[in-house]
Short mmCIF file of C-alpha atoms in Angstrom, two decimals:
data_model
loop_
_atom_site.label_atom_id
_atom_site.label_comp_id
_atom_site.label_asym_id
_atom_site.label_seq_id
_atom_site.Cartn_x
_atom_site.Cartn_y
_atom_site.Cartn_z
CA MET A 1 18.64 231.57 63.39
CA ASN A 2 17.21 232.59 66.76
CA GLU A 3 16.41 229.01 67.80
CA ASP A 4 19.75 227.67 66.59
CA LEU A 5 21.58 230.45 68.40
CA ALA A 6 19.64 229.77 71.62
CA ARG A 7 20.63 226.10 71.43
CA MET A 8 24.26 227.02 70.91
CA LEU A 9 24.39 229.76 73.57
CA VAL A 10 22.33 228.43 76.45
CA GLY A 11 20.98 230.74 79.12
CA GLU A 12 17.85 232.47 80.32
CA SER A 13 19.50 235.54 81.85
CA ALA A 14 19.19 239.04 80.46
CA ALA A 15 22.98 239.03 79.99
CA MET A 16 22.89 236.03 77.66
CA ALA A 17 19.95 237.50 75.76
CA GLU A 18 22.09 240.59 75.19
CA VAL A 19 25.04 238.45 74.03
CA ARG A 20 22.81 236.65 71.50
CA SER A 21 21.52 240.01 70.26
CA LEU A 22 25.06 241.31 69.74
CA ILE A 23 25.99 238.13 67.88
CA ARG A 24 23.04 238.51 65.51
CA TYR A 25 24.15 242.07 64.74
CA ALA A 26 27.86 241.30 64.36
CA ALA A 27 27.30 238.12 62.31
CA ALA A 28 25.65 240.20 59.59
CA THR A 29 28.78 242.33 59.21
CA GLN A 30 32.47 241.81 58.48
CA ILE A 31 33.77 243.97 61.33
CA PRO A 32 36.32 242.66 63.86
CA VAL A 33 34.82 241.47 67.14
CA MET A 34 36.51 241.27 70.54
CA ILE A 35 35.01 238.94 73.15
CA THR A 36 35.85 239.60 76.78
CA GLY A 37 35.05 237.69 79.94
CA PRO A 38 36.66 235.48 82.59
CA SER A 39 38.23 232.13 81.73
CA GLY A 40 35.72 229.36 81.18
CA CYS A 41 32.75 231.61 80.41
CA GLY A 42 32.36 230.44 76.80
CA LYS A 43 34.28 232.93 74.67
CA GLU A 44 35.16 230.34 72.03
CA VAL A 45 31.52 229.22 71.84
CA VAL A 46 30.56 232.82 71.09
CA ALA A 47 33.30 233.04 68.45
CA LYS A 48 32.07 229.86 66.76
CA ALA A 49 28.50 231.18 66.82
CA LEU A 50 29.66 234.39 65.12
CA HIS A 51 31.27 232.34 62.38
CA LYS A 52 28.40 229.87 62.02
CA PHE A 53 25.79 232.57 61.46
CA SER A 54 27.93 234.77 59.21
CA VAL A 55 28.28 234.75 55.42
CA ARG A 56 31.65 233.03 55.94
CA SER A 57 30.11 229.95 57.55
CA ARG A 58 30.99 227.70 54.58
CA GLU A 59 34.68 228.46 55.03
CA LYS A 60 37.06 227.54 57.84
CA PHE A 61 36.96 228.64 61.46
CA VAL A 62 40.59 228.61 62.63
CA ALA A 63 41.49 229.11 66.30
CA VAL A 64 44.86 230.16 67.72
CA ASN A 65 45.63 230.48 71.45
CA CYS A 66 48.10 233.35 71.54
CA GLY A 67 49.10 232.57 75.11
CA ALA A 68 49.87 228.90 74.52
CA ILE A 69 52.37 229.30 71.65
CA PRO A 70 55.99 230.25 72.45
CA ARG A 71 56.72 233.80 71.30
CA ASP A 72 59.48 232.69 68.93
CA LEU A 73 57.02 230.41 67.11
CA LEU A 74 53.94 232.64 67.10
CA GLU A 75 54.93 234.62 64.00
CA SER A 76 55.42 231.42 62.02
CA GLU A 77 52.13 230.06 63.37
CA LEU A 78 50.20 233.10 62.19
CA PHE A 79 51.98 234.05 58.96
CA GLY A 80 53.78 230.86 57.88
CA HIS A 81 57.37 230.42 56.75
CA GLU A 82 59.50 229.35 53.81
CA LYS A 83 61.77 226.33 53.79
CA GLY A 84 65.14 227.12 55.34
CA SER A 85 64.02 230.48 56.73
CA PHE A 86 65.20 229.47 60.21
CA THR A 87 66.67 226.46 62.00
CA GLY A 88 64.11 223.68 61.89
CA ALA A 89 62.16 225.08 58.94
CA ILE A 90 62.54 221.93 56.86
CA ALA A 91 59.55 222.67 54.64
CA GLN A 92 57.33 225.52 53.58
CA ARG A 93 54.35 226.10 55.85
CA THR A 94 51.25 228.21 55.45
CA GLY A 95 50.15 230.23 58.45
CA ARG A 96 46.79 230.45 60.17
CA PHE A 97 45.87 233.63 58.30
CA GLU A 98 46.12 231.73 55.02
CA ASP A 99 44.36 228.70 56.48
CA ALA A 100 41.42 230.93 57.42
CA SER A 101 41.23 232.61 54.02
CA ASN A 102 37.63 233.76 53.35
CA GLY A 103 36.72 232.37 56.78
CA SER A 104 37.26 233.45 60.39
CA LEU A 105 40.44 233.55 62.47
CA PHE A 106 39.89 233.36 66.23
CA LEU A 107 42.77 234.88 68.21
CA ASP A 108 42.16 233.59 71.71
CA GLU A 109 43.90 235.24 74.68
CA ILE A 110 45.02 238.15 72.52
CA GLY A 111 46.10 239.93 75.70
CA ASP A 112 48.98 237.45 76.03
CA MET A 113 50.41 238.29 72.60
CA PRO A 114 53.99 239.65 72.83
CA PHE A 115 54.26 243.39 72.25
CA ASP A 116 56.48 243.10 69.18
CA MET A 117 53.98 240.70 67.56
CA GLN A 118 51.19 243.20 68.21
CA VAL A 119 52.98 245.65 65.90
CA LYS A 120 53.13 243.08 63.11
CA LEU A 121 49.50 242.06 63.62
CA LEU A 122 48.37 245.68 63.42
CA ARG A 123 50.19 246.11 60.13
CA VAL A 124 48.56 242.99 58.71
CA LEU A 125 45.09 244.14 59.77
CA GLU A 126 45.60 247.54 58.16
CA GLU A 127 47.19 246.35 54.92
CA LYS A 128 45.32 243.03 54.62
CA GLN A 129 48.55 241.43 53.47
CA ILE A 130 51.03 239.04 55.03
CA GLU A 131 54.55 237.87 54.29
CA ARG A 132 55.74 234.42 55.28
CA ILE A 133 58.96 234.37 57.30
CA GLY A 134 61.87 234.20 54.85
CA SER A 135 59.85 235.57 51.92
CA THR A 136 59.48 239.02 50.37
CA LYS A 137 56.32 238.07 48.50
CA THR A 138 53.14 239.64 49.84
CA ILE A 139 49.99 237.54 50.06
CA ASN A 140 46.58 239.18 50.09
CA ILE A 141 44.24 237.91 52.79
CA ASP A 142 40.50 238.11 53.32
CA THR A 143 40.01 236.88 56.87
CA ARG A 144 37.57 238.00 59.52
CA ILE A 145 39.27 238.51 62.88
CA ILE A 146 37.56 237.51 66.11
CA SER A 147 39.65 237.98 69.24
CA ALA A 148 39.12 237.19 72.90
CA THR A 149 40.75 237.81 76.25
CA HIS A 150 40.11 237.34 79.95
CA GLN A 151 42.42 240.26 80.77
CA ASN A 152 41.51 243.86 81.50
CA LEU A 153 43.01 245.46 78.40
CA ASP A 154 42.47 248.99 79.75
CA THR A 155 44.97 248.12 82.47
CA ALA A 156 47.27 246.42 79.96
CA ILE A 157 47.23 249.54 77.77
CA THR A 158 48.02 251.77 80.76
CA GLU A 159 50.91 249.47 81.69
CA LYS A 160 52.19 249.51 78.09
CA ARG A 161 51.63 245.76 77.66
CA PHE A 162 49.02 246.15 74.92
CA ARG A 163 48.90 248.62 72.05
CA GLU A 164 45.99 251.03 72.20
CA ASP A 165 45.80 251.32 68.41
CA LEU A 166 45.56 247.53 68.07
CA PHE A 167 42.82 247.45 70.70
CA TYR A 168 40.68 249.89 68.72
CA ARG A 169 41.38 247.95 65.53
CA LEU A 170 40.24 244.65 67.07
CA SER A 171 37.41 245.88 69.27
CA VAL A 172 35.12 247.48 66.70
CA SER A 173 32.26 245.38 68.03
CA PRO A 174 32.89 244.30 71.66
CA ILE A 175 30.96 241.47 73.31
CA ASP A 176 31.34 240.97 77.05
CA ILE A 177 30.30 237.72 78.76
CA PRO A 178 29.65 238.10 82.50
CA ALA A 179 30.92 235.49 84.95
CA LEU A 180 28.47 232.71 85.76
CA LYS A 181 28.05 233.99 89.33
CA PHE A 182 26.36 237.09 87.87
CA ARG A 183 23.83 235.04 85.89
CA ARG A 184 22.82 232.27 88.23
CA GLU A 185 19.54 231.72 86.40
CA ASP A 186 21.62 230.16 83.61
CA ILE A 187 22.90 227.34 85.84
CA LYS A 188 19.85 225.09 85.54
CA PRO A 189 19.52 225.29 81.71
CA LEU A 190 23.28 224.83 81.38
CA ILE A 191 23.10 221.65 83.47
CA ALA A 192 20.40 220.30 81.15
CA HIS A 193 22.46 221.31 78.10
CA PHE A 194 25.68 219.72 79.36
CA SER A 195 23.74 216.59 80.38
CA ARG A 196 22.61 216.11 76.79
CA GLU A 197 26.13 216.75 75.48
CA VAL A 198 27.61 214.02 77.70
CA GLY A 199 24.93 211.59 76.55
CA MET A 200 22.55 211.85 79.50
CA ASP A 201 18.98 213.07 79.27
CA CYS A 202 17.50 215.37 81.92
CA GLU A 203 16.37 212.36 83.94
CA GLY A 204 19.88 210.92 83.83
CA ILE A 205 21.32 213.51 86.22
CA ASN A 206 19.11 214.54 89.12
CA PHE A 207 19.89 217.22 91.66
CA ALA A 208 17.64 217.44 94.72
CA PRO A 209 16.20 220.92 95.44
CA ASP A 210 18.71 221.56 98.24
CA ALA A 211 21.54 220.45 95.94
CA MET A 212 20.38 222.80 93.19
CA LEU A 213 20.25 225.66 95.70
CA ALA A 214 23.82 224.85 96.73
CA LEU A 215 24.93 224.90 93.09
CA GLU A 216 23.22 228.24 92.54
CA ASP A 217 24.88 229.66 95.67
CA TYR A 218 28.37 228.62 94.53
CA ASP A 219 30.49 231.36 92.93
CA TRP A 220 31.83 229.19 90.06
CA PRO A 221 35.38 230.57 89.71
CA GLY A 222 35.80 228.27 86.69
CA ASN A 223 32.51 229.48 85.18
CA ALA A 224 30.65 227.35 82.62
CA ARG A 225 33.71 225.15 82.07
CA GLU A 226 33.71 224.20 85.73
CA LEU A 227 29.96 223.53 85.65
CA ARG A 228 30.39 221.20 82.68
CA ASN A 229 33.14 219.40 84.58
CA ILE A 230 30.75 218.88 87.50
CA VAL A 231 28.00 217.56 85.20
CA GLU A 232 30.41 215.10 83.58
CA ARG A 233 31.55 213.88 86.98
CA ALA A 234 27.95 213.57 88.19
CA ALA A 235 27.12 211.46 85.13
CA LEU A 236 30.02 209.18 86.00
CA LEU A 237 29.51 208.89 89.76
CA PHE A 238 25.74 209.21 90.21
CA PRO A 239 23.98 208.06 87.01
CA GLY A 240 20.22 207.98 87.50
CA MET A 241 20.56 208.86 91.20
CA MET A 242 19.14 211.78 93.17
CA ILE A 243 22.14 213.87 94.20
CA SER A 244 21.81 215.59 97.56
CA SER A 245 23.64 218.65 98.84
CA THR A 246 25.83 216.42 101.03
CA GLN A 247 27.04 214.54 97.93
CA ILE A 248 27.90 217.63 95.91
CA SER A 249 31.27 218.16 97.59
CA SER A 250 32.48 214.87 96.08
CA LEU A 251 31.87 216.35 92.63
CA PHE A 252 34.17 219.32 93.13
CA ARG A 253 37.85 219.03 92.36
CA ARG A 254 39.95 218.86 95.50
CA ARG A 255 42.51 221.64 95.64
CA ALA A 256 45.95 221.65 97.18
CA SER A 257 46.35 223.15 100.65
CA THR A 258 50.13 223.58 100.63
CA ALA A 259 49.77 227.36 101.08
CA PRO A 260 49.72 229.12 104.46
CA SER A 261 46.31 229.17 106.11
CA ASN A 262 45.56 232.72 104.97
CA GLU A 263 45.87 231.53 101.35
CA ALA A 264 43.98 228.26 101.76
CA ASP A 265 41.03 227.64 99.50
CA ALA A 266 37.53 227.65 100.97
CA LEU A 267 34.42 226.12 99.49
CA PRO A 268 31.17 228.04 99.98
CA SER A 269 29.13 227.51 103.14
CA SER A 270 26.99 225.00 101.23
CA PHE A 271 29.95 222.62 101.30
CA ALA A 272 31.15 223.28 104.86
CA GLY A 273 32.71 220.23 106.43
CA ASN A 274 33.57 218.64 103.09
CA ARG A 275 36.93 220.24 102.38
CA SER A 276 39.16 217.19 102.81
CA LEU A 277 41.82 216.88 100.13
CA LYS A 278 42.42 213.72 98.19
CA ARG A 279 45.21 211.86 99.98
CA PRO A 280 46.60 208.31 100.22
CA ALA A 281 44.16 206.07 102.10
CA TYR A 282 46.52 205.00 104.85
CA GLY A 283 43.80 205.09 107.52
CA GLN A 284 44.52 202.70 110.41
CA ASN A 285 47.55 201.33 108.59
CA ALA A 286 49.45 204.61 108.95
CA SER A 287 51.83 203.18 111.53
CA LYS A 288 52.70 200.31 109.22
CA VAL A 289 53.39 202.71 106.35
CA VAL A 290 55.71 204.77 108.55
CA SER A 291 57.50 201.69 109.86
CA ASP A 292 57.98 200.42 106.31
CA GLY A 293 59.51 203.74 105.34
CA PHE A 294 57.67 206.75 103.92
CA ASP A 295 59.26 209.99 102.69
CA LEU A 296 56.65 212.57 103.67
CA LYS A 297 58.58 215.52 102.23
CA GLN A 298 58.93 213.81 98.85
CA HIS A 299 55.25 212.84 98.88
CA LEU A 300 54.16 216.42 99.58
CA MET A 301 56.42 217.74 96.81
CA GLU A 302 54.91 215.27 94.34
CA GLU A 303 51.38 216.19 95.41
CA GLU A 304 52.12 219.90 95.10
CA ARG A 305 53.53 219.42 91.62
CA ARG A 306 50.48 217.41 90.55
CA TYR A 307 48.10 220.10 91.79
CA LEU A 308 50.06 222.88 90.08
CA LEU A 309 49.88 221.00 86.77
CA SER A 310 46.19 220.29 87.31
CA ALA A 311 45.47 223.98 87.94
CA LEU A 312 47.41 224.97 84.81
CA LYS A 313 45.42 222.44 82.78
CA MET A 314 42.10 223.80 84.08
CA ALA A 315 43.27 227.35 83.32
CA GLU A 316 44.51 226.34 79.83
CA GLY A 317 48.01 227.54 80.68
CA VAL A 318 46.99 230.98 81.99
CA VAL A 319 49.21 231.35 85.06
CA ALA A 320 47.17 234.06 86.78
CA GLU A 321 43.99 231.98 86.49
CA ALA A 322 45.77 228.83 87.68
CA ALA A 323 47.06 230.71 90.73
CA HIS A 324 43.52 231.87 91.47
CA LEU A 325 42.23 228.30 91.25
CA VAL A 326 44.55 227.17 94.06
CA SER A 327 44.26 230.44 96.00
CA LEU A 328 47.87 231.51 95.59
CA ARG A 329 49.32 234.83 94.56
CA ARG A 330 50.61 234.76 91.00
CA THR A 331 54.19 235.39 92.13
CA THR A 332 53.98 232.49 94.60
CA PHE A 333 52.59 230.21 91.89
CA VAL A 334 55.43 231.18 89.51
CA GLU A 335 58.03 230.47 92.21
CA LYS A 336 56.54 227.02 92.77
CA MET A 337 56.56 226.38 89.00
CA LYS A 338 60.27 227.19 88.93
CA ARG A 339 60.92 224.95 91.94
CA HIS A 340 59.19 222.01 90.23
CA LYS A 341 60.62 222.86 86.77
CA ILE A 342 57.09 223.23 85.36
CA LYS A 343 56.49 224.97 82.04
CA ARG A 344 53.03 226.05 80.88
CA ARG A 345 53.21 223.81 77.82
CA MET A 346 53.62 220.72 80.05
CA ALA A 347 50.07 221.15 81.37
CA LEU A 348 48.71 221.83 77.87
CA GLU A 349 50.44 218.78 76.40
CA HIS A 350 50.06 216.24 79.18
CA GLY A 351 47.07 217.44 81.21
CA ASP A 352 46.71 215.70 84.56
CA ALA A 353 48.90 212.80 83.57
CA ALA A 354 51.81 214.24 85.51
#
């Protein structure tokens, strides 16, 4: 188990050793586990490891992102519904609790669950029974609950956005994953791990010593997910090449700079001088483009919309995290979403295609 767990949860830091230890303990029990940590740190990987090494490993692991499902559909998603129970219910449907019977149900971003649904979830956890929407028949369930959130639930409880009793019911065994910037010794083994996952051996992606130092100095706001993205891009752009520190900036996603200068994004000092945003390559033909007719305002609006959608995709629809990625206040980001008629589900459904 130890070797398999180490391969699944890569890292040489004391923090990751502690996470693996907590998983070994929790996997041997049936108690609810809550995983906390910033977006992109690997909370779902930890949840899958808990399931894989538990006695329920032969049954299903079912994941639900509580923040990505509209609130009026979340109850049906979790508990199911009967035919005709509401407009659009053209057939009976089992919910995720039933799908995960005898297995594990992963409630990702539990902090985004609407308050009224938290009441219903608490009742289900206490009674171990559900009722499909439109039915009075109770269904017994035997499902292990693993939940996760990037939010500070202590603050959410204080602000009456999350039920304290539900928190204690879900967080019997808490596991916290620190941000990657607090475990920099994990960067090198993670690069090797991601290289193998994208079909490249360790010799396939080479970072020069100064490049590796630059990577270790970076704060990784997107955590392990961002690092994997960089490895995938390196495999595409520099296969078999020695990547220097001057080339690293081309691997990082360019971010919009439509905000005032005090909100503009800044790469670490390692990447100074390489902050140019991706823009149309007009170059010396700029005068011709202008003479032919070019709507600068429209172009900037389209670019801003594309970057907002891209940030939402990277943040998996979490608005606060998306705002952080483009160095905007959350309220500013929401205003821009309204201006561009952007909904969170658009980024989740279409990714960067927009």
